[in-house]
Amino acid sequence: MKKYCFVIIPFLLLSWNLAFASVNVCSWNLENFGSSKTSKTLEFIANTLQTFDIIAIEEVVAGNGGAPAVARLADLMNRKGKSWDYSISTPTSTKGHKSERYAFIWNKSKISKMGEAWLEKKYSDEIEREPYMATFRKEGKAFTIACFHAVPKSANPETEIKYFKYIPAEYPSLNLIFCGDFNCPQSNSVFNPLKKMGYSPALENQKTTLRDKCLNGDCLASEYDNFFFDKGKITMVGAGILHFYKSYPDVHEARKVSDHVPVRLIFEVK
């Protein structure tokens, strides 16, 4: 009996240390996130996101409804026993209905934010919804998340993504993690420059958008949402998607929450 104890205990300690040191991040395009989301929908989103350390949200409404919806979501999450804080971007540079906001929500007991978050203005003329960036710290190790929502596939998101290869040089001292809805699969050659620089996609061949109607049980349509991280600075512990739509009777009802699923990255800073 004793010999099993000596085998099991180190394993449990290793698992505990791994969970304690790792960062669990979610990126979710919450489609038109604003006053159109009902209280019931916000409650569902809050419950879905409770297990993460940091949440990056894309497609927050640029008008008056977006920022209050983020505040309501953070308040709901705070009422569930954890302490959360949030940051909302100003509207992106694109004028009119194409302009959006981004948001970060993080668990203050595990994560601290360093300084103010910012919209990356360097390529705002070339990128319609410039990335929203924030530096976070856990256990003394810092990393910067750049949250992004590309133009639709019909508008050729490659014309924007090609500028991402220049961003690491703009911030040589930062440990960058790009995330969001790229409206483009990671296999597209536009990501090759980032890959050659050592950035790796967290997900491969993983669809992340919802169909209008499931086909033979397949409810996912396109491989759009992802994370890209520097393999020299980040160790990926795990990655995947949350099949939130399975909590609903049909995909039509699920799409009232979003037409994208949440994507997750669990990592450690080297």
PDB file of C-alpha atoms in Angstrom:
ATOM      1  CA  MET A   1       0.000   0.000   0.000  1.00  0.00           C
ATOM      2  CA  LYS A   2       2.774   2.393   0.921  1.00  0.00           C
ATOM      3  CA  LYS A   3       4.556   2.006  -2.399  1.00  0.00           C
ATOM      4  CA  TYR A   4       1.454   3.289  -4.230  1.00  0.00           C
ATOM      5  CA  CYS A   5       1.369   6.356  -2.021  1.00  0.00           C
ATOM      6  CA  PHE A   6       4.871   7.298  -3.096  1.00  0.00           C
ATOM      7  CA  VAL A   7       3.859   6.984  -6.748  1.00  0.00           C
ATOM      8  CA  ILE A   8       0.588   8.880  -6.499  1.00  0.00           C
ATOM      9  CA  ILE A   9       1.588  11.798  -4.282  1.00  0.00           C
ATOM     10  CA  PRO A  10       4.343  13.179  -6.531  1.00  0.00           C
ATOM     11  CA  PHE A  11       1.939  12.913  -9.476  1.00  0.00           C
ATOM     12  CA  LEU A  12      -0.719  14.881  -7.586  1.00  0.00           C
ATOM     13  CA  LEU A  13       1.809  17.510  -6.547  1.00  0.00           C
ATOM     14  CA  LEU A  14       3.028  17.824 -10.132  1.00  0.00           C
ATOM     15  CA  SER A  15      -0.555  18.242 -11.397  1.00  0.00           C
ATOM     16  CA  TRP A  16      -1.272  20.850  -8.730  1.00  0.00           C
ATOM     17  CA  ASN A  17       1.882  22.817  -9.541  1.00  0.00           C
ATOM     18  CA  LEU A  18       1.098  22.694 -13.259  1.00  0.00           C
ATOM     19  CA  ALA A  19      -2.419  24.019 -12.683  1.00  0.00           C
ATOM     20  CA  PHE A  20      -1.122  26.725 -10.352  1.00  0.00           C
ATOM     21  CA  ALA A  21       1.538  27.971 -12.764  1.00  0.00           C
ATOM     22  CA  SER A  22      -0.464  27.812 -15.988  1.00  0.00           C
ATOM     23  CA  VAL A  23      -2.672  30.544 -17.444  1.00  0.00           C
ATOM     24  CA  ASN A  24      -6.082  29.642 -18.858  1.00  0.00           C
ATOM     25  CA  VAL A  25      -7.179  32.147 -21.520  1.00  0.00           C
ATOM     26  CA  CYS A  26     -10.388  32.304 -23.535  1.00  0.00           C
ATOM     27  CA  SER A  27     -11.028  34.247 -26.731  1.00  0.00           C
ATOM     28  CA  TRP A  28     -14.646  34.611 -27.823  1.00  0.00           C
ATOM     29  CA  ASN A  29     -16.294  36.556 -30.607  1.00  0.00           C
ATOM     30  CA  LEU A  30     -19.622  37.280 -28.894  1.00  0.00           C
ATOM     31  CA  GLU A  31     -21.317  38.575 -32.045  1.00  0.00           C
ATOM     32  CA  ASN A  32     -22.882  41.991 -31.663  1.00  0.00           C
ATOM     33  CA  PHE A  33     -22.259  41.997 -27.928  1.00  0.00           C
ATOM     34  CA  GLY A  34     -24.394  44.767 -26.501  1.00  0.00           C
ATOM     35  CA  SER A  35     -27.973  45.589 -25.567  1.00  0.00           C
ATOM     36  CA  SER A  36     -29.325  42.802 -27.806  1.00  0.00           C
ATOM     37  CA  LYS A  37     -28.068  40.180 -25.322  1.00  0.00           C
ATOM     38  CA  THR A  38     -30.780  39.292 -22.820  1.00  0.00           C
ATOM     39  CA  SER A  39     -30.221  38.889 -19.092  1.00  0.00           C
ATOM     40  CA  LYS A  40     -30.637  35.143 -19.538  1.00  0.00           C
ATOM     41  CA  THR A  41     -27.975  35.098 -22.254  1.00  0.00           C
ATOM     42  CA  LEU A  42     -25.565  37.140 -20.126  1.00  0.00           C
ATOM     43  CA  GLU A  43     -26.122  34.725 -17.245  1.00  0.00           C
ATOM     44  CA  PHE A  44     -25.264  31.802 -19.523  1.00  0.00           C
ATOM     45  CA  ILE A  45     -22.107  33.548 -20.770  1.00  0.00           C
ATOM     46  CA  ALA A  46     -21.040  34.356 -17.195  1.00  0.00           C
ATOM     47  CA  ASN A  47     -21.433  30.713 -16.165  1.00  0.00           C
ATOM     48  CA  THR A  48     -19.517  29.543 -19.240  1.00  0.00           C
ATOM     49  CA  LEU A  49     -16.541  31.808 -18.549  1.00  0.00           C
ATOM     50  CA  GLN A  50     -16.083  31.232 -14.814  1.00  0.00           C
ATOM     51  CA  THR A  51     -13.216  28.746 -15.134  1.00  0.00           C
ATOM     52  CA  PHE A  52     -10.889  31.025 -17.104  1.00  0.00           C
ATOM     53  CA  ASP A  53      -8.183  33.364 -15.840  1.00  0.00           C
ATOM     54  CA  ILE A  54      -8.515  35.866 -18.699  1.00  0.00           C
ATOM     55  CA  ILE A  55     -11.244  36.381 -21.300  1.00  0.00           C
ATOM     56  CA  ALA A  56     -10.683  38.346 -24.507  1.00  0.00           C
ATOM     57  CA  ILE A  57     -13.928  39.415 -26.182  1.00  0.00           C
ATOM     58  CA  GLU A  58     -14.309  40.468 -29.797  1.00  0.00           C
ATOM     59  CA  GLU A  59     -17.224  42.229 -31.520  1.00  0.00           C
ATOM     60  CA  VAL A  60     -18.361  44.394 -28.633  1.00  0.00           C
ATOM     61  CA  VAL A  61     -20.799  47.005 -29.965  1.00  0.00           C
ATOM     62  CA  ALA A  62     -19.081  50.363 -30.481  1.00  0.00           C
ATOM     63  CA  GLY A  63     -22.181  52.366 -29.523  1.00  0.00           C
ATOM     64  CA  ASN A  64     -23.730  52.884 -26.121  1.00  0.00           C
ATOM     65  CA  GLY A  65     -24.806  49.269 -25.660  1.00  0.00           C
ATOM     66  CA  GLY A  66     -21.408  47.598 -25.772  1.00  0.00           C
ATOM     67  CA  ALA A  67     -19.602  48.954 -22.730  1.00  0.00           C
ATOM     68  CA  PRO A  68     -22.618  48.505 -20.393  1.00  0.00           C
ATOM     69  CA  ALA A  69     -22.988  44.890 -21.554  1.00  0.00           C
ATOM     70  CA  VAL A  70     -19.364  44.162 -20.609  1.00  0.00           C
ATOM     71  CA  ALA A  71     -19.895  45.831 -17.239  1.00  0.00           C
ATOM     72  CA  ARG A  72     -23.055  43.761 -16.642  1.00  0.00           C
ATOM     73  CA  LEU A  73     -21.212  40.570 -17.580  1.00  0.00           C
ATOM     74  CA  ALA A  74     -18.337  41.347 -15.198  1.00  0.00           C
ATOM     75  CA  ASP A  75     -20.833  42.128 -12.432  1.00  0.00           C
ATOM     76  CA  LEU A  76     -22.599  38.801 -12.967  1.00  0.00           C
ATOM     77  CA  MET A  77     -19.264  36.997 -12.814  1.00  0.00           C
ATOM     78  CA  ASN A  78     -18.345  38.816  -9.601  1.00  0.00           C
ATOM     79  CA  ARG A  79     -21.574  37.610  -8.008  1.00  0.00           C
ATOM     80  CA  LYS A  80     -20.491  33.996  -8.472  1.00  0.00           C
ATOM     81  CA  GLY A  81     -17.752  33.965  -5.850  1.00  0.00           C
ATOM     82  CA  LYS A  82     -14.658  35.213  -7.718  1.00  0.00           C
ATOM     83  CA  SER A  83     -13.196  38.683  -8.079  1.00  0.00           C
ATOM     84  CA  TRP A  84     -13.110  39.959 -11.668  1.00  0.00           C
ATOM     85  CA  ASP A  85     -11.990  43.188 -13.293  1.00  0.00           C
ATOM     86  CA  TYR A  86     -12.402  44.353 -16.870  1.00  0.00           C
ATOM     87  CA  SER A  87     -11.092  46.754 -19.485  1.00  0.00           C
ATOM     88  CA  ILE A  88     -12.959  47.995 -22.569  1.00  0.00           C
ATOM     89  CA  SER A  89     -11.380  49.594 -25.611  1.00  0.00           C
ATOM     90  CA  THR A  90     -12.526  52.803 -27.185  1.00  0.00           C
ATOM     91  CA  PRO A  91     -14.148  52.244 -30.607  1.00  0.00           C
ATOM     92  CA  THR A  92     -11.739  51.071 -33.279  1.00  0.00           C
ATOM     93  CA  SER A  93     -10.623  53.527 -35.944  1.00  0.00           C
ATOM     94  CA  THR A  94     -13.016  52.326 -38.648  1.00  0.00           C
ATOM     95  CA  LYS A  95     -15.913  54.696 -39.054  1.00  0.00           C
ATOM     96  CA  GLY A  96     -19.583  53.771 -39.062  1.00  0.00           C
ATOM     97  CA  HIS A  97     -21.075  50.358 -38.354  1.00  0.00           C
ATOM     98  CA  LYS A  98     -17.756  48.570 -38.925  1.00  0.00           C
ATOM     99  CA  SER A  99     -16.271  50.129 -35.806  1.00  0.00           C
ATOM    100  CA  GLU A 100     -16.283  47.909 -32.722  1.00  0.00           C
ATOM    101  CA  ARG A 101     -14.835  47.630 -29.232  1.00  0.00           C
ATOM    102  CA  TYR A 102     -12.866  44.863 -27.554  1.00  0.00           C
ATOM    103  CA  ALA A 103     -12.800  43.845 -23.901  1.00  0.00           C
ATOM    104  CA  PHE A 104     -10.643  41.927 -21.439  1.00  0.00           C
ATOM    105  CA  ILE A 105     -12.010  40.374 -18.244  1.00  0.00           C
ATOM    106  CA  TRP A 106      -9.607  38.771 -15.775  1.00  0.00           C
ATOM    107  CA  ASN A 107      -9.649  36.970 -12.431  1.00  0.00           C
ATOM    108  CA  LYS A 108      -7.902  39.355 -10.033  1.00  0.00           C
ATOM    109  CA  SER A 109      -7.007  36.599  -7.582  1.00  0.00           C
ATOM    110  CA  LYS A 110      -4.825  34.948 -10.237  1.00  0.00           C
ATOM    111  CA  ILE A 111      -3.896  37.656 -12.733  1.00  0.00           C
ATOM    112  CA  SER A 112      -2.794  41.283 -12.532  1.00  0.00           C
ATOM    113  CA  LYS A 113      -2.878  43.761 -15.404  1.00  0.00           C
ATOM    114  CA  MET A 114       0.168  45.947 -15.912  1.00  0.00           C
ATOM    115  CA  GLY A 115      -0.633  49.500 -16.951  1.00  0.00           C
ATOM    116  CA  GLU A 116      -3.359  50.477 -19.368  1.00  0.00           C
ATOM    117  CA  ALA A 117      -4.603  48.434 -22.296  1.00  0.00           C
ATOM    118  CA  TRP A 118      -4.318  50.084 -25.712  1.00  0.00           C
ATOM    119  CA  LEU A 119      -5.500  49.922 -29.309  1.00  0.00           C
ATOM    120  CA  GLU A 120      -2.520  49.369 -31.604  1.00  0.00           C
ATOM    121  CA  LYS A 121      -2.559  52.491 -33.791  1.00  0.00           C
ATOM    122  CA  LYS A 122       0.589  51.840 -35.829  1.00  0.00           C
ATOM    123  CA  TYR A 123      -1.326  50.092 -38.616  1.00  0.00           C
ATOM    124  CA  SER A 124      -4.797  51.528 -38.042  1.00  0.00           C
ATOM    125  CA  ASP A 125      -4.880  52.775 -41.650  1.00  0.00           C
ATOM    126  CA  GLU A 126      -4.266  49.246 -42.919  1.00  0.00           C
ATOM    127  CA  ILE A 127      -6.294  47.317 -40.306  1.00  0.00           C
ATOM    128  CA  GLU A 128      -9.955  48.279 -39.925  1.00  0.00           C
ATOM    129  CA  ARG A 129     -10.305  47.076 -36.328  1.00  0.00           C
ATOM    130  CA  GLU A 130      -6.825  47.445 -34.920  1.00  0.00           C
ATOM    131  CA  PRO A 131      -5.812  44.954 -32.170  1.00  0.00           C
ATOM    132  CA  TYR A 132      -6.515  45.702 -28.521  1.00  0.00           C
ATOM    133  CA  MET A 133      -3.499  44.902 -26.372  1.00  0.00           C
ATOM    134  CA  ALA A 134      -2.901  44.458 -22.652  1.00  0.00           C
ATOM    135  CA  THR A 135      -0.004  43.147 -20.593  1.00  0.00           C
ATOM    136  CA  PHE A 136      -0.794  40.765 -17.755  1.00  0.00           C
ATOM    137  CA  ARG A 137       1.304  39.131 -15.064  1.00  0.00           C
ATOM    138  CA  LYS A 138       1.067  35.862 -13.172  1.00  0.00           C
ATOM    139  CA  GLU A 139       3.612  34.650 -10.645  1.00  0.00           C
ATOM    140  CA  GLY A 140       6.019  37.386 -11.704  1.00  0.00           C
ATOM    141  CA  LYS A 141       5.923  36.441 -15.403  1.00  0.00           C
ATOM    142  CA  ALA A 142       4.441  38.866 -17.926  1.00  0.00           C
ATOM    143  CA  PHE A 143       2.763  38.339 -21.294  1.00  0.00           C
ATOM    144  CA  THR A 144       0.827  40.602 -23.642  1.00  0.00           C
ATOM    145  CA  ILE A 145      -2.406  39.577 -25.368  1.00  0.00           C
ATOM    146  CA  ALA A 146      -3.345  41.211 -28.661  1.00  0.00           C
ATOM    147  CA  CYS A 147      -7.058  40.687 -29.318  1.00  0.00           C
ATOM    148  CA  PHE A 148      -8.209  41.046 -32.934  1.00  0.00           C
ATOM    149  CA  HIS A 149     -11.287  40.840 -35.147  1.00  0.00           C
ATOM    150  CA  ALA A 150     -10.504  40.744 -38.867  1.00  0.00           C
ATOM    151  CA  VAL A 151     -12.695  41.948 -41.698  1.00  0.00           C
ATOM    152  CA  PRO A 152     -15.042  39.262 -43.125  1.00  0.00           C
ATOM    153  CA  LYS A 153     -13.726  36.600 -45.478  1.00  0.00           C
ATOM    154  CA  SER A 154     -15.433  38.372 -48.405  1.00  0.00           C
ATOM    155  CA  ALA A 155     -13.311  41.448 -47.671  1.00  0.00           C
ATOM    156  CA  ASN A 156     -10.026  39.489 -47.757  1.00  0.00           C
ATOM    157  CA  PRO A 157      -8.745  39.465 -44.167  1.00  0.00           C
ATOM    158  CA  GLU A 158      -5.297  38.500 -45.521  1.00  0.00           C
ATOM    159  CA  THR A 159      -4.827  42.153 -46.485  1.00  0.00           C
ATOM    160  CA  GLU A 160      -4.894  42.990 -42.760  1.00  0.00           C
ATOM    161  CA  ILE A 161      -3.237  39.927 -41.249  1.00  0.00           C
ATOM    162  CA  LYS A 162      -0.122  40.440 -43.370  1.00  0.00           C
ATOM    163  CA  TYR A 163       0.786  43.419 -41.158  1.00  0.00           C
ATOM    164  CA  PHE A 164       0.951  41.279 -38.026  1.00  0.00           C
ATOM    165  CA  LYS A 165       4.473  40.197 -38.947  1.00  0.00           C
ATOM    166  CA  TYR A 166       5.627  43.746 -38.135  1.00  0.00           C
ATOM    167  CA  ILE A 167       4.066  43.999 -34.674  1.00  0.00           C
ATOM    168  CA  PRO A 168       6.658  41.918 -32.753  1.00  0.00           C
ATOM    169  CA  ALA A 169       9.370  44.342 -33.888  1.00  0.00           C
ATOM    170  CA  GLU A 170       7.302  47.226 -32.534  1.00  0.00           C
ATOM    171  CA  TYR A 171       7.333  45.582 -29.081  1.00  0.00           C
ATOM    172  CA  PRO A 172      10.595  43.616 -28.848  1.00  0.00           C
ATOM    173  CA  SER A 173      10.466  43.441 -25.044  1.00  0.00           C
ATOM    174  CA  LEU A 174       6.932  42.008 -24.886  1.00  0.00           C
ATOM    175  CA  ASN A 175       5.893  38.356 -24.910  1.00  0.00           C
ATOM    176  CA  LEU A 176       3.089  38.607 -27.466  1.00  0.00           C
ATOM    177  CA  ILE A 177       0.103  36.301 -27.851  1.00  0.00           C
ATOM    178  CA  PHE A 178      -2.223  37.078 -30.766  1.00  0.00           C
ATOM    179  CA  CYS A 179      -5.810  35.897 -30.453  1.00  0.00           C
ATOM    180  CA  GLY A 180      -9.246  36.463 -31.864  1.00  0.00           C
ATOM    181  CA  ASP A 181     -11.385  35.955 -34.930  1.00  0.00           C
ATOM    182  CA  PHE A 182      -9.095  36.049 -37.959  1.00  0.00           C
ATOM    183  CA  ASN A 183     -11.827  35.070 -40.444  1.00  0.00           C
ATOM    184  CA  CYS A 184      -9.079  32.975 -41.955  1.00  0.00           C
ATOM    185  CA  PRO A 185      -7.701  29.482 -41.185  1.00  0.00           C
ATOM    186  CA  GLN A 186      -4.259  29.136 -39.633  1.00  0.00           C
ATOM    187  CA  SER A 187      -3.178  27.124 -42.686  1.00  0.00           C
ATOM    188  CA  ASN A 188      -3.408  30.229 -44.890  1.00  0.00           C
ATOM    189  CA  SER A 189      -0.001  31.328 -46.169  1.00  0.00           C
ATOM    190  CA  VAL A 190      -0.538  34.814 -44.746  1.00  0.00           C
ATOM    191  CA  PHE A 191       0.453  33.392 -41.361  1.00  0.00           C
ATOM    192  CA  ASN A 192       3.737  31.974 -42.673  1.00  0.00           C
ATOM    193  CA  PRO A 193       5.837  35.024 -41.729  1.00  0.00           C
ATOM    194  CA  LEU A 194       4.623  34.767 -38.120  1.00  0.00           C
ATOM    195  CA  LYS A 195       5.261  31.028 -38.112  1.00  0.00           C
ATOM    196  CA  LYS A 196       8.791  31.564 -39.417  1.00  0.00           C
ATOM    197  CA  MET A 197       9.345  33.957 -36.522  1.00  0.00           C
ATOM    198  CA  GLY A 198       8.470  31.152 -34.107  1.00  0.00           C
ATOM    199  CA  TYR A 199       4.762  31.815 -33.601  1.00  0.00           C
ATOM    200  CA  SER A 200       2.628  28.692 -33.488  1.00  0.00           C
ATOM    201  CA  PRO A 201      -1.167  28.329 -33.772  1.00  0.00           C
ATOM    202  CA  ALA A 202      -2.820  26.793 -30.723  1.00  0.00           C
ATOM    203  CA  LEU A 203      -5.466  25.077 -32.869  1.00  0.00           C
ATOM    204  CA  GLU A 204      -5.083  23.256 -36.153  1.00  0.00           C
ATOM    205  CA  ASN A 205      -7.928  21.945 -38.321  1.00  0.00           C
ATOM    206  CA  GLN A 206     -10.420  23.020 -35.641  1.00  0.00           C
ATOM    207  CA  LYS A 207     -13.635  24.698 -36.807  1.00  0.00           C
ATOM    208  CA  THR A 208     -14.851  27.490 -34.540  1.00  0.00           C
ATOM    209  CA  THR A 209     -17.967  29.009 -36.124  1.00  0.00           C
ATOM    210  CA  LEU A 210     -21.532  27.727 -35.968  1.00  0.00           C
ATOM    211  CA  ARG A 211     -23.555  26.642 -38.967  1.00  0.00           C
ATOM    212  CA  ASP A 212     -27.070  27.953 -39.479  1.00  0.00           C
ATOM    213  CA  LYS A 213     -28.167  24.325 -39.262  1.00  0.00           C
ATOM    214  CA  CYS A 214     -26.288  21.200 -38.198  1.00  0.00           C
ATOM    215  CA  LEU A 215     -25.518  18.697 -40.970  1.00  0.00           C
ATOM    216  CA  ASN A 216     -25.502  15.078 -39.822  1.00  0.00           C
ATOM    217  CA  GLY A 217     -24.572  16.230 -36.331  1.00  0.00           C
ATOM    218  CA  ASP A 218     -21.837  18.576 -37.528  1.00  0.00           C
ATOM    219  CA  CYS A 219     -22.672  22.053 -36.240  1.00  0.00           C
ATOM    220  CA  LEU A 220     -19.331  23.759 -36.935  1.00  0.00           C
ATOM    221  CA  ALA A 221     -18.517  25.584 -40.149  1.00  0.00           C
ATOM    222  CA  SER A 222     -15.174  27.417 -40.413  1.00  0.00           C
ATOM    223  CA  GLU A 223     -11.706  27.476 -38.854  1.00  0.00           C
ATOM    224  CA  TYR A 224     -11.479  31.179 -37.951  1.00  0.00           C
ATOM    225  CA  ASP A 225     -10.670  31.684 -34.252  1.00  0.00           C
ATOM    226  CA  ASN A 226      -7.241  30.950 -32.825  1.00  0.00           C
ATOM    227  CA  PHE A 227      -4.215  31.914 -30.748  1.00  0.00           C
ATOM    228  CA  PHE A 228      -0.672  32.448 -32.026  1.00  0.00           C
ATOM    229  CA  PHE A 229       2.139  32.359 -29.484  1.00  0.00           C
ATOM    230  CA  ASP A 230       5.939  32.460 -29.504  1.00  0.00           C
ATOM    231  CA  LYS A 231       7.144  28.886 -28.919  1.00  0.00           C
ATOM    232  CA  GLY A 232      10.419  30.228 -27.566  1.00  0.00           C
ATOM    233  CA  LYS A 233       8.655  32.061 -24.744  1.00  0.00           C
ATOM    234  CA  ILE A 234       5.446  30.090 -24.195  1.00  0.00           C
ATOM    235  CA  THR A 235       4.813  26.417 -23.451  1.00  0.00           C
ATOM    236  CA  MET A 236       1.338  25.294 -24.508  1.00  0.00           C
ATOM    237  CA  VAL A 237      -0.257  23.038 -21.908  1.00  0.00           C
ATOM    238  CA  GLY A 238      -3.548  22.595 -23.738  1.00  0.00           C
ATOM    239  CA  ALA A 239      -5.946  24.154 -26.239  1.00  0.00           C
ATOM    240  CA  GLY A 240      -9.424  23.551 -27.565  1.00  0.00           C
ATOM    241  CA  ILE A 241     -12.943  24.868 -27.954  1.00  0.00           C
ATOM    242  CA  LEU A 242     -16.043  24.939 -25.762  1.00  0.00           C
ATOM    243  CA  HIS A 243     -19.076  23.328 -27.378  1.00  0.00           C
ATOM    244  CA  PHE A 244     -21.466  25.731 -25.649  1.00  0.00           C
ATOM    245  CA  TYR A 245     -24.139  25.148 -28.295  1.00  0.00           C
ATOM    246  CA  LYS A 246     -24.742  21.671 -26.914  1.00  0.00           C
ATOM    247  CA  SER A 247     -26.437  23.319 -23.937  1.00  0.00           C
ATOM    248  CA  TYR A 248     -29.237  24.463 -26.259  1.00  0.00           C
ATOM    249  CA  PRO A 249     -31.996  22.448 -27.942  1.00  0.00           C
ATOM    250  CA  ASP A 250     -30.808  23.490 -31.388  1.00  0.00           C
ATOM    251  CA  VAL A 251     -28.089  25.557 -33.015  1.00  0.00           C
ATOM    252  CA  HIS A 252     -30.562  28.314 -33.897  1.00  0.00           C
ATOM    253  CA  GLU A 253     -31.079  29.032 -30.181  1.00  0.00           C
ATOM    254  CA  ALA A 254     -27.336  28.780 -29.524  1.00  0.00           C
ATOM    255  CA  ARG A 255     -26.623  31.421 -32.158  1.00  0.00           C
ATOM    256  CA  LYS A 256     -28.493  33.945 -30.022  1.00  0.00           C
ATOM    257  CA  VAL A 257     -25.423  33.757 -27.795  1.00  0.00           C
ATOM    258  CA  SER A 258     -22.913  33.848 -30.661  1.00  0.00           C
ATOM    259  CA  ASP A 259     -22.123  32.387 -34.047  1.00  0.00           C
ATOM    260  CA  HIS A 260     -18.641  31.516 -32.745  1.00  0.00           C
ATOM    261  CA  VAL A 261     -17.560  29.096 -30.030  1.00  0.00           C
ATOM    262  CA  PRO A 262     -15.072  30.118 -27.325  1.00  0.00           C
ATOM    263  CA  VAL A 263     -11.501  29.025 -27.994  1.00  0.00           C
ATOM    264  CA  ARG A 264      -9.066  28.375 -25.163  1.00  0.00           C
ATOM    265  CA  LEU A 265      -5.319  28.294 -24.624  1.00  0.00           C
ATOM    266  CA  ILE A 266      -3.670  26.972 -21.462  1.00  0.00           C
ATOM    267  CA  PHE A 267      -0.010  27.931 -21.273  1.00  0.00           C
ATOM    268  CA  GLU A 268       3.013  28.595 -19.113  1.00  0.00           C
ATOM    269  CA  VAL A 269       5.504  31.404 -19.570  1.00  0.00           C
ATOM    270  CA  LYS A 270       9.013  30.005 -19.853  1.00  0.00           C
TER     271      LYS A 270
END
